[in-house]
mmCIF file of N, CA, C and O in Angstrom:
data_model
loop_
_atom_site.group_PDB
_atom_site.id
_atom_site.type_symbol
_atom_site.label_atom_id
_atom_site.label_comp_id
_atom_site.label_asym_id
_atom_site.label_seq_id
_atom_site.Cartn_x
_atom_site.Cartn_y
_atom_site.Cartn_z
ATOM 1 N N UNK A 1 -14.384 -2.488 -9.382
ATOM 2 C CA UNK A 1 -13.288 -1.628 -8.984
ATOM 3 C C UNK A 1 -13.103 -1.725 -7.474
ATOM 4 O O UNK A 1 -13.813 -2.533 -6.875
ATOM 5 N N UNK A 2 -12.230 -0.992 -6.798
ATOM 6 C CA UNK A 2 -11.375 -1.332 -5.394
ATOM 7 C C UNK A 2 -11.615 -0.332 -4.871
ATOM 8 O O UNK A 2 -11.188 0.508 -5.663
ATOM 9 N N UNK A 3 -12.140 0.317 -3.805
ATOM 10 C CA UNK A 3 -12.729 1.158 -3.169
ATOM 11 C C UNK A 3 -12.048 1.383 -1.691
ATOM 12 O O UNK A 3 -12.532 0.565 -0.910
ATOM 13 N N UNK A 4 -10.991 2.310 -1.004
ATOM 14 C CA UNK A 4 -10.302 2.467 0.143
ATOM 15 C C UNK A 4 -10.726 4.058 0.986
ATOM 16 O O UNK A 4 -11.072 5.161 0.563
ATOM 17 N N UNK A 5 -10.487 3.482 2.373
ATOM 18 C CA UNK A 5 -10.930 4.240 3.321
ATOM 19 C C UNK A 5 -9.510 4.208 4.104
ATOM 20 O O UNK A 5 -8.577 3.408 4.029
ATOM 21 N N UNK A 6 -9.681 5.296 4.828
ATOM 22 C CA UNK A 6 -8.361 5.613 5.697
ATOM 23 C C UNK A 6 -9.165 6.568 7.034
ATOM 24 O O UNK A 6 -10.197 7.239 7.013
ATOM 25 N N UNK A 7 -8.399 6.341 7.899
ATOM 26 C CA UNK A 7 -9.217 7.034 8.971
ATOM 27 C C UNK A 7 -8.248 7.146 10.572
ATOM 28 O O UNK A 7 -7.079 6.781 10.690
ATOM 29 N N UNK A 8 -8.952 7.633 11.474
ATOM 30 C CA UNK A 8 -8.137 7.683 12.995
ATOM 31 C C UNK A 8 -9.039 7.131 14.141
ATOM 32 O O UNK A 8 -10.082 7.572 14.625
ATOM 33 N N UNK A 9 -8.257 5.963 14.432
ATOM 34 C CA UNK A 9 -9.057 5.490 15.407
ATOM 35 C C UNK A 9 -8.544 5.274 16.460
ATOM 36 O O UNK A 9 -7.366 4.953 16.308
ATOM 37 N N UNK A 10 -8.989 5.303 17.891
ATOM 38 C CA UNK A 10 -8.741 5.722 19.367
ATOM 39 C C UNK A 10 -7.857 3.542 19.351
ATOM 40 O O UNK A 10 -8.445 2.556 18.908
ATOM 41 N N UNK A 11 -7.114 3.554 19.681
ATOM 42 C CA UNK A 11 -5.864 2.261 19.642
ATOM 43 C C UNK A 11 -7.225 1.055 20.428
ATOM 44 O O UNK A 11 -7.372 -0.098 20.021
ATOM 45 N N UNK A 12 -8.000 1.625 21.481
ATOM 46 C CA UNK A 12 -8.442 0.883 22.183
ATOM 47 C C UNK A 12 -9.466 0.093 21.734
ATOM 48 O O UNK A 12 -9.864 -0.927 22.296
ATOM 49 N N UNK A 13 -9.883 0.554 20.743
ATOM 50 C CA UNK A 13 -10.973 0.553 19.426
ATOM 51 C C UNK A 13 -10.954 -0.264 18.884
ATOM 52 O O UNK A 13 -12.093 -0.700 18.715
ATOM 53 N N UNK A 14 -9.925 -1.045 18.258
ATOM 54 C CA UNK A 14 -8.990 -1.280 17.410
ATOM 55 C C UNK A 14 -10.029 -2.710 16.647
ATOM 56 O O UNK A 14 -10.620 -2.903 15.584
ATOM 57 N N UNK A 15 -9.764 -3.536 18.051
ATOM 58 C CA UNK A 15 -10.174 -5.057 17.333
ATOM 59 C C UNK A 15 -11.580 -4.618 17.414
ATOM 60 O O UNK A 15 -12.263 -5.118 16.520
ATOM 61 N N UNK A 16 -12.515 -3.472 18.582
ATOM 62 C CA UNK A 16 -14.045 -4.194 17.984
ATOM 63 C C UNK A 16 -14.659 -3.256 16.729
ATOM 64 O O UNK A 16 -15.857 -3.317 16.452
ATOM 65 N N UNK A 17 -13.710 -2.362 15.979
ATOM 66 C CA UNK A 17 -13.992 -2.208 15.160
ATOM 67 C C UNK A 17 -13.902 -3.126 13.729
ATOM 68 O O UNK A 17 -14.617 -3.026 12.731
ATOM 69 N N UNK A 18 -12.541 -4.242 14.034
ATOM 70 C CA UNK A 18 -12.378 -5.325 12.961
ATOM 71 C C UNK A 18 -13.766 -6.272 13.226
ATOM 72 O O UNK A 18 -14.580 -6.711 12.413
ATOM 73 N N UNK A 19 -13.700 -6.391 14.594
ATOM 74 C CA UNK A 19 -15.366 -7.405 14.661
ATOM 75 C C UNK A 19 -16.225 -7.241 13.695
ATOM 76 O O UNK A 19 -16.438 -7.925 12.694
ATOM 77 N N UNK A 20 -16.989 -5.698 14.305
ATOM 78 C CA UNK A 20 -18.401 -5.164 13.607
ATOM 79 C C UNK A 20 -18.085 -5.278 12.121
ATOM 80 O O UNK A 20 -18.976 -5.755 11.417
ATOM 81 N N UNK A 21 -16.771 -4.853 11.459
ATOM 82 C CA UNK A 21 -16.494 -4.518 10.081
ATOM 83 C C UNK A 21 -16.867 -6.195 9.634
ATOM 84 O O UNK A 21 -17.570 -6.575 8.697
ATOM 85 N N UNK A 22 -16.309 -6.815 10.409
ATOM 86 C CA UNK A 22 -16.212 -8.488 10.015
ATOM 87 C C UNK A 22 -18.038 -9.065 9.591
ATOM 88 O O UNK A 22 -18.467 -9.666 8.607
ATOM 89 N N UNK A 23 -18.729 -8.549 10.829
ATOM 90 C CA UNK A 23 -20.026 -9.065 10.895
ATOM 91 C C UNK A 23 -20.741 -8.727 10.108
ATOM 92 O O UNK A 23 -21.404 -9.523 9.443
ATOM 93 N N UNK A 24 -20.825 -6.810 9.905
ATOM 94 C CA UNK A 24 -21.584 -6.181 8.863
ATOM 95 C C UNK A 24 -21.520 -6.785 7.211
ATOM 96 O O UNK A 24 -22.406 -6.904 6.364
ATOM 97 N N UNK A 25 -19.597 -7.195 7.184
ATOM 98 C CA UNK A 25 -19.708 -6.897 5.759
ATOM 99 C C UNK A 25 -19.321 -8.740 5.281
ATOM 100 O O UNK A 25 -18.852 -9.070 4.192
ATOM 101 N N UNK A 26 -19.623 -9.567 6.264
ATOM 102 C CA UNK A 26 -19.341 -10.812 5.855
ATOM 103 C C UNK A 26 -18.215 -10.688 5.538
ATOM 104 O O UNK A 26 -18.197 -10.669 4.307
ATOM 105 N N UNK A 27 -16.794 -10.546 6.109
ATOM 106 C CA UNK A 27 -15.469 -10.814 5.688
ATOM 107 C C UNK A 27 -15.193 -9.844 4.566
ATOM 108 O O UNK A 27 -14.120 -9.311 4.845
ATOM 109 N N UNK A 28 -15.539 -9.485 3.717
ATOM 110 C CA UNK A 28 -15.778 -8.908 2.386
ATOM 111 C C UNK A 28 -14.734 -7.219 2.759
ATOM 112 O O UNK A 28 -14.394 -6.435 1.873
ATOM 113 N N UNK A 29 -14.475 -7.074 4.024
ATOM 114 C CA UNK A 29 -13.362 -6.056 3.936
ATOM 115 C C UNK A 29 -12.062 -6.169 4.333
ATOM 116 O O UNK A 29 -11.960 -6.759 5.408
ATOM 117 N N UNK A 30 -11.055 -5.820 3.859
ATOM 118 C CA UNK A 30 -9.669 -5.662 4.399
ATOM 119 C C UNK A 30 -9.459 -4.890 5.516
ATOM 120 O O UNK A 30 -10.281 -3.983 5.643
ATOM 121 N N UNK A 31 -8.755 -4.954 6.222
ATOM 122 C CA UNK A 31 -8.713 -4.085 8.026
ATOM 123 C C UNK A 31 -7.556 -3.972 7.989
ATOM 124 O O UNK A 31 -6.989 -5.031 8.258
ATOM 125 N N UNK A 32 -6.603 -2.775 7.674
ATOM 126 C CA UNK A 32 -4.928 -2.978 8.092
ATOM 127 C C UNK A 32 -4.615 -1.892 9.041
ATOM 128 O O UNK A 32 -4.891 -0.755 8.658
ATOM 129 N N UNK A 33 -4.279 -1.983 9.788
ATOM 130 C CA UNK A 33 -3.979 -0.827 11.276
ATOM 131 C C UNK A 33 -2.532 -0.773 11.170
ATOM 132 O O UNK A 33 -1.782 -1.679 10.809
ATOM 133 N N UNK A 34 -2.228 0.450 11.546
ATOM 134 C CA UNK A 34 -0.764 0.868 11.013
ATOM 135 C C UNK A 34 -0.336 0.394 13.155
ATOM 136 O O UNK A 34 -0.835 0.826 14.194
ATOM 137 N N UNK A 35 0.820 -0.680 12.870
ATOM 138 C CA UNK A 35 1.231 -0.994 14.105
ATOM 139 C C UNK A 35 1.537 0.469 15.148
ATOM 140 O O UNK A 35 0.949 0.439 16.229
ATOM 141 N N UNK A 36 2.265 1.499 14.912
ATOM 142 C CA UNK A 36 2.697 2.743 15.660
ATOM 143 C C UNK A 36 1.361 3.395 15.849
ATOM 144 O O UNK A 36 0.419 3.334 15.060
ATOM 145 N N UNK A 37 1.409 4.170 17.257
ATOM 146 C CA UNK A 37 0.230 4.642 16.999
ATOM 147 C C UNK A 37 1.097 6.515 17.285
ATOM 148 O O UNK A 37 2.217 6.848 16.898
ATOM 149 N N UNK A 38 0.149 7.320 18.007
ATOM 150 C CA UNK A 38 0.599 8.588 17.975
ATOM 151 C C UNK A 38 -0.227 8.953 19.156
ATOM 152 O O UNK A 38 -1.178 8.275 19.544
ATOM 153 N N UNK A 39 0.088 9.806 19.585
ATOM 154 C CA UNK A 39 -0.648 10.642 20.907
ATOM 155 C C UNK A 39 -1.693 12.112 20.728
ATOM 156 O O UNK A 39 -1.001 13.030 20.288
ATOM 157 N N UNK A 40 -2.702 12.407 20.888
ATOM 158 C CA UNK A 40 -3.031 13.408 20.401
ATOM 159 C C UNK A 40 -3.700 13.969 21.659
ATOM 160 O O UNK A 40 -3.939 13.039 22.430
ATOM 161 N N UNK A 41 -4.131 15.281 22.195
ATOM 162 C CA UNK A 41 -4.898 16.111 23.276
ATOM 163 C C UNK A 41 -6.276 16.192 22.910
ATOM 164 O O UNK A 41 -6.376 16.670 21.781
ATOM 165 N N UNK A 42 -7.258 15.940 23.370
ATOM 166 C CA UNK A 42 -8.488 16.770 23.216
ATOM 167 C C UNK A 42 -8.666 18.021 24.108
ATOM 168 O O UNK A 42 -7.868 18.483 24.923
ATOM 169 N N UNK A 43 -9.533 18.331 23.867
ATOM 170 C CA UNK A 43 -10.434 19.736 24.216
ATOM 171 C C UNK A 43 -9.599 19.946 26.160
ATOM 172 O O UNK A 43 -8.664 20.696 26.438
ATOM 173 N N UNK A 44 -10.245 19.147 26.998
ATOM 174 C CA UNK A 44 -9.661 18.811 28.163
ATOM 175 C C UNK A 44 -8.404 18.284 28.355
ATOM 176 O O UNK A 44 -8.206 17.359 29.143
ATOM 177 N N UNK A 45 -7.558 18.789 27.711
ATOM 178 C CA UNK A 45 -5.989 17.894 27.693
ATOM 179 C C UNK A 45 -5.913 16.475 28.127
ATOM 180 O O UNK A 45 -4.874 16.059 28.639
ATOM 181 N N UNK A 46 -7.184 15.528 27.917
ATOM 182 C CA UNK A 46 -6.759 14.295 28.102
ATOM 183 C C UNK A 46 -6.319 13.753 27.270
ATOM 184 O O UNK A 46 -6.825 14.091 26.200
ATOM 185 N N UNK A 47 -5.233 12.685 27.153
ATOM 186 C CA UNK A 47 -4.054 11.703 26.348
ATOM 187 C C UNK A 47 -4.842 11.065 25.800
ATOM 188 O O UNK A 47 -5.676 10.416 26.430
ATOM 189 N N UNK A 48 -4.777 11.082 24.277
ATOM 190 C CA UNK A 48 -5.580 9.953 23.619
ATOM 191 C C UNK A 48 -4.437 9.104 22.437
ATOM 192 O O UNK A 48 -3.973 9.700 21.465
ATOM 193 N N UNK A 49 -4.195 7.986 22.681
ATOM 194 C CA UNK A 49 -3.489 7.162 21.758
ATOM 195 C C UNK A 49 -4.456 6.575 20.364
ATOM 196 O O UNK A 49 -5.459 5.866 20.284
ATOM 197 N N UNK A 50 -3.756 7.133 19.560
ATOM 198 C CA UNK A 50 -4.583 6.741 18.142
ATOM 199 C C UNK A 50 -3.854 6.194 17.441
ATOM 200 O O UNK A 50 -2.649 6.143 17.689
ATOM 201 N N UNK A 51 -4.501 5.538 16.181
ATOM 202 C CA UNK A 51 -3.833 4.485 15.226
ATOM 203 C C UNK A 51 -4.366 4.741 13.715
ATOM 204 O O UNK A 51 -5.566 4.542 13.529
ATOM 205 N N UNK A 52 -3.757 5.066 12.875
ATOM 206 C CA UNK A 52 -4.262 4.882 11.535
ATOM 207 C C UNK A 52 -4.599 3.875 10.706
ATOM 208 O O UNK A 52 -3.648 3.205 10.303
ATOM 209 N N UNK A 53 -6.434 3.359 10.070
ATOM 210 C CA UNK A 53 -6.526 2.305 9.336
ATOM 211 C C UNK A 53 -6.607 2.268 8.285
ATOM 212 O O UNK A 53 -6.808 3.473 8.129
ATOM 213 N N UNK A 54 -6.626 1.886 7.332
ATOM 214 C CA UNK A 54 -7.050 1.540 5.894
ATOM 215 C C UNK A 54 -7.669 0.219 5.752
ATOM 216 O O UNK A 54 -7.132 -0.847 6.052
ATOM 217 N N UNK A 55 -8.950 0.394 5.225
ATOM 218 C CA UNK A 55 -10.175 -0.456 4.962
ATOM 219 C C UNK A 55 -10.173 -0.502 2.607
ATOM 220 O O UNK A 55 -10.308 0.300 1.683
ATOM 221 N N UNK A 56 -9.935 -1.941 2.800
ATOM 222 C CA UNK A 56 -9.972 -1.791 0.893
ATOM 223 C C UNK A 56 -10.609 -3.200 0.611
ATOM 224 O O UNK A 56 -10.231 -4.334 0.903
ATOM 225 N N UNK A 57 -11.967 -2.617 -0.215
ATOM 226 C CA UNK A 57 -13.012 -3.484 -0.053
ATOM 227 C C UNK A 57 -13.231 -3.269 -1.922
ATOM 228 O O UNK A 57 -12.475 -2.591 -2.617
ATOM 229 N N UNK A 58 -14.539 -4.093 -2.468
ATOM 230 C CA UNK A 58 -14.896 -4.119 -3.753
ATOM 231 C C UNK A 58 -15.559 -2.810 -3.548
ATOM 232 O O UNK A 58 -15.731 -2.473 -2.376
ATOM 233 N N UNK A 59 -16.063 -1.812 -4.728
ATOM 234 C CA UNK A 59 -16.801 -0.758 -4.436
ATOM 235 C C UNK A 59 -18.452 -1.444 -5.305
ATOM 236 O O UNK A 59 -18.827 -1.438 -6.478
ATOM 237 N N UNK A 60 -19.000 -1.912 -4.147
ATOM 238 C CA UNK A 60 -20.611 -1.839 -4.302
ATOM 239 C C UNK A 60 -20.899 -1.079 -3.371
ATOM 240 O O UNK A 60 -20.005 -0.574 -2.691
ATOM 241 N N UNK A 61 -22.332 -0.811 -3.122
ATOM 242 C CA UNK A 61 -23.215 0.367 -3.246
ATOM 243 C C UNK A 61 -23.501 -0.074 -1.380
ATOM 244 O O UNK A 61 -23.415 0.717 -0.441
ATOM 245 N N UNK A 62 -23.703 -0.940 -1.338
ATOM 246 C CA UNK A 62 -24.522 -2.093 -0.027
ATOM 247 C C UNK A 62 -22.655 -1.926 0.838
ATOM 248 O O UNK A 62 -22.485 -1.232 1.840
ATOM 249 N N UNK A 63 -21.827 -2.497 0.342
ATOM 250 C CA UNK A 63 -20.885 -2.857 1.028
ATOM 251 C C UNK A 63 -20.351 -1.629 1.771
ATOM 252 O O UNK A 63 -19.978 -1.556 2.941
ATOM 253 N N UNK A 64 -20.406 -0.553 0.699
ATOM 254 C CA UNK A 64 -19.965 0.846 0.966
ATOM 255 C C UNK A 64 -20.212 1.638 2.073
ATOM 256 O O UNK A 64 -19.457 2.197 2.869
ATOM 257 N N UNK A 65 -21.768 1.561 1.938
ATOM 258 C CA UNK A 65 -22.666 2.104 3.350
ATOM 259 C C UNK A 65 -22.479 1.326 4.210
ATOM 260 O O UNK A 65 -22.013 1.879 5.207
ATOM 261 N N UNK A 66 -22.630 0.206 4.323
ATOM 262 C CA UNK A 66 -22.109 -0.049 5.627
ATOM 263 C C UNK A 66 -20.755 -0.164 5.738
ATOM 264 O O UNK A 66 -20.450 -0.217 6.929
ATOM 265 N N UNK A 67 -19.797 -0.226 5.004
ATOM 266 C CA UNK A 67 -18.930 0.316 5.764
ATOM 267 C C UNK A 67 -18.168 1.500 6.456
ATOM 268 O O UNK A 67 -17.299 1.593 7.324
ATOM 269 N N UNK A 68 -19.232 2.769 5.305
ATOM 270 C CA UNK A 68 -19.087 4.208 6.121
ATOM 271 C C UNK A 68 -19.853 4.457 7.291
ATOM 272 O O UNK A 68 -19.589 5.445 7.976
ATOM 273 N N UNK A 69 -21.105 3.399 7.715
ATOM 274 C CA UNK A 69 -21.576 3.191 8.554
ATOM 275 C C UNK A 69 -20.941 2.880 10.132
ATOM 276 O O UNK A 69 -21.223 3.445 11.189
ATOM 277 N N UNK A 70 -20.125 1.934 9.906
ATOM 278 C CA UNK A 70 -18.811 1.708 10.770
ATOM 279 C C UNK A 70 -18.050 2.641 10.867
ATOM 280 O O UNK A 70 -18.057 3.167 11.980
ATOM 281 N N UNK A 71 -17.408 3.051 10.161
ATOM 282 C CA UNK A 71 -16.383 4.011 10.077
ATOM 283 C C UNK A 71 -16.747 5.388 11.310
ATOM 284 O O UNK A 71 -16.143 5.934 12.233
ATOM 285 N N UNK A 72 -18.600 5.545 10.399
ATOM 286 C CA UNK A 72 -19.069 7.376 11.416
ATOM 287 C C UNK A 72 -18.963 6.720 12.928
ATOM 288 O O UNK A 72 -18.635 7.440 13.872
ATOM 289 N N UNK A 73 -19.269 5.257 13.119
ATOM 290 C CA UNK A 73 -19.475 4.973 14.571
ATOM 291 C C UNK A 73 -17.840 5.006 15.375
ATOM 292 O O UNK A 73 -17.937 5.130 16.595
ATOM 293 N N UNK A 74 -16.822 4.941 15.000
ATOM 294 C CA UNK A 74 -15.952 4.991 15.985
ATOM 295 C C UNK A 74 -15.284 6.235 15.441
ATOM 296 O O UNK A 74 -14.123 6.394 15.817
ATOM 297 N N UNK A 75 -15.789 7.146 14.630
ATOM 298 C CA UNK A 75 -14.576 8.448 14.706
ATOM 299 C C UNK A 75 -15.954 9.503 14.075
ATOM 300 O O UNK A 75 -16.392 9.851 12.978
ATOM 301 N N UNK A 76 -16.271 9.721 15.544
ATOM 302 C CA UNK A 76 -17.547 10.578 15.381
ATOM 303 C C UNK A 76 -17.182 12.051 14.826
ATOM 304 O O UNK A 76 -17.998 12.853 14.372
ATOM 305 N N UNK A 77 -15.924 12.223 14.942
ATOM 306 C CA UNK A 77 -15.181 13.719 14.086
ATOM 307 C C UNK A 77 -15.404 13.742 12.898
ATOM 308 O O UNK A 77 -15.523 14.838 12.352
ATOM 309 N N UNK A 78 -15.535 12.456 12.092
ATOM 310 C CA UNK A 78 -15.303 12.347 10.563
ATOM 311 C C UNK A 78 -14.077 12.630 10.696
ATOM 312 O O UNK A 78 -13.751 13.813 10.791
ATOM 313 N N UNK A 79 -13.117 11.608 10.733
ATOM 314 C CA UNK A 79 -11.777 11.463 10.601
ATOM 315 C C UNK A 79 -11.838 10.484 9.540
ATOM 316 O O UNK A 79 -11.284 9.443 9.892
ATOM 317 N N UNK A 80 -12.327 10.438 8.329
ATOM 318 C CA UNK A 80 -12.594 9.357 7.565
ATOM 319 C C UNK A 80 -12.037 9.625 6.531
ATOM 320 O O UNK A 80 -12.564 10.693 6.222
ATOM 321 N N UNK A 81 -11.101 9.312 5.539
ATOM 322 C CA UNK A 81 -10.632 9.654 4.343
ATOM 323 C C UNK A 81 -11.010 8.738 2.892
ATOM 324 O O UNK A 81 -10.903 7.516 2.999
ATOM 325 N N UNK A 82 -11.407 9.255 1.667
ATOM 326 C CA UNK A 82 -10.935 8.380 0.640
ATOM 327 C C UNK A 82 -9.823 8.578 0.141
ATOM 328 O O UNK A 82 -9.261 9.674 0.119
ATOM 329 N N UNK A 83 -9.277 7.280 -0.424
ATOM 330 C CA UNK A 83 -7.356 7.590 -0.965
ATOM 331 C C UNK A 83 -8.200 7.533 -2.430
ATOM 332 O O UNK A 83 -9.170 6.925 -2.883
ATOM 333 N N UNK A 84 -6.978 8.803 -3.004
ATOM 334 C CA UNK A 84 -7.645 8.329 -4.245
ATOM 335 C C UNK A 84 -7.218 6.982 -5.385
ATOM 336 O O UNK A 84 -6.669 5.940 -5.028
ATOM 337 N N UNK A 85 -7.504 7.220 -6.382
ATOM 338 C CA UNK A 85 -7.720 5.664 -6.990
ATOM 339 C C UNK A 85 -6.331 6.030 -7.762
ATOM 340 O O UNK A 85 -5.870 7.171 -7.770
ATOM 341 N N UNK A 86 -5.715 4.896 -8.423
ATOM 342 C CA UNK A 86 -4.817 5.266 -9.091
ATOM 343 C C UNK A 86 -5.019 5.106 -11.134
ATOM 344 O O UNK A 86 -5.232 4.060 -11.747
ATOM 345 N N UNK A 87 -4.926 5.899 -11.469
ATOM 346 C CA UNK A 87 -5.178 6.531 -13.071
ATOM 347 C C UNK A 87 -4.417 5.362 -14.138
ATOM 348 O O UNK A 87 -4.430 5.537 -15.357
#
């Protein structure tokens, strides 16, 4: 079965999160970054430009963890979503 992640990641992020995803999971994941990104404030009103991804990989057990592994490392909020599956 097909296993998808969705999440928010800081724009600047972008490619070395496709790297690590690349290295960890041997190619074995999809990386699609939504081209627009959006502007959001933190705590200190500094400007942060973000981008929405979707990651859609096979669902094994090995591939999974590390790729939620990746995921906790660049959106330490848990900005991490599963989409659900379709019926």
């Amino acid at each position: 079965s097909i296993y998808y992640y969705a999440g928010i990641i800081n724009k600047s992020e972008i490619n070395q999160m496709r790297k690590l995803l690349f290295r960890a999971t041997k190619g074995k994941v999809l990386c699609k970054v939504c081209d627009d990104s959006f502007i959001e404030y933190d705590d200190r009103n500094k400007k942060l430009e973000r981008c929405v991804y979707v990651l859609v990989f096979q669902d094994v057990n090995v591939l999974r963890q590390r790729t939620q592994k990746v995921c906790e490392t660049f959106s330490p909020e848990g900005r991490r979503f599963s989409l659900p599956k379709n019926g």
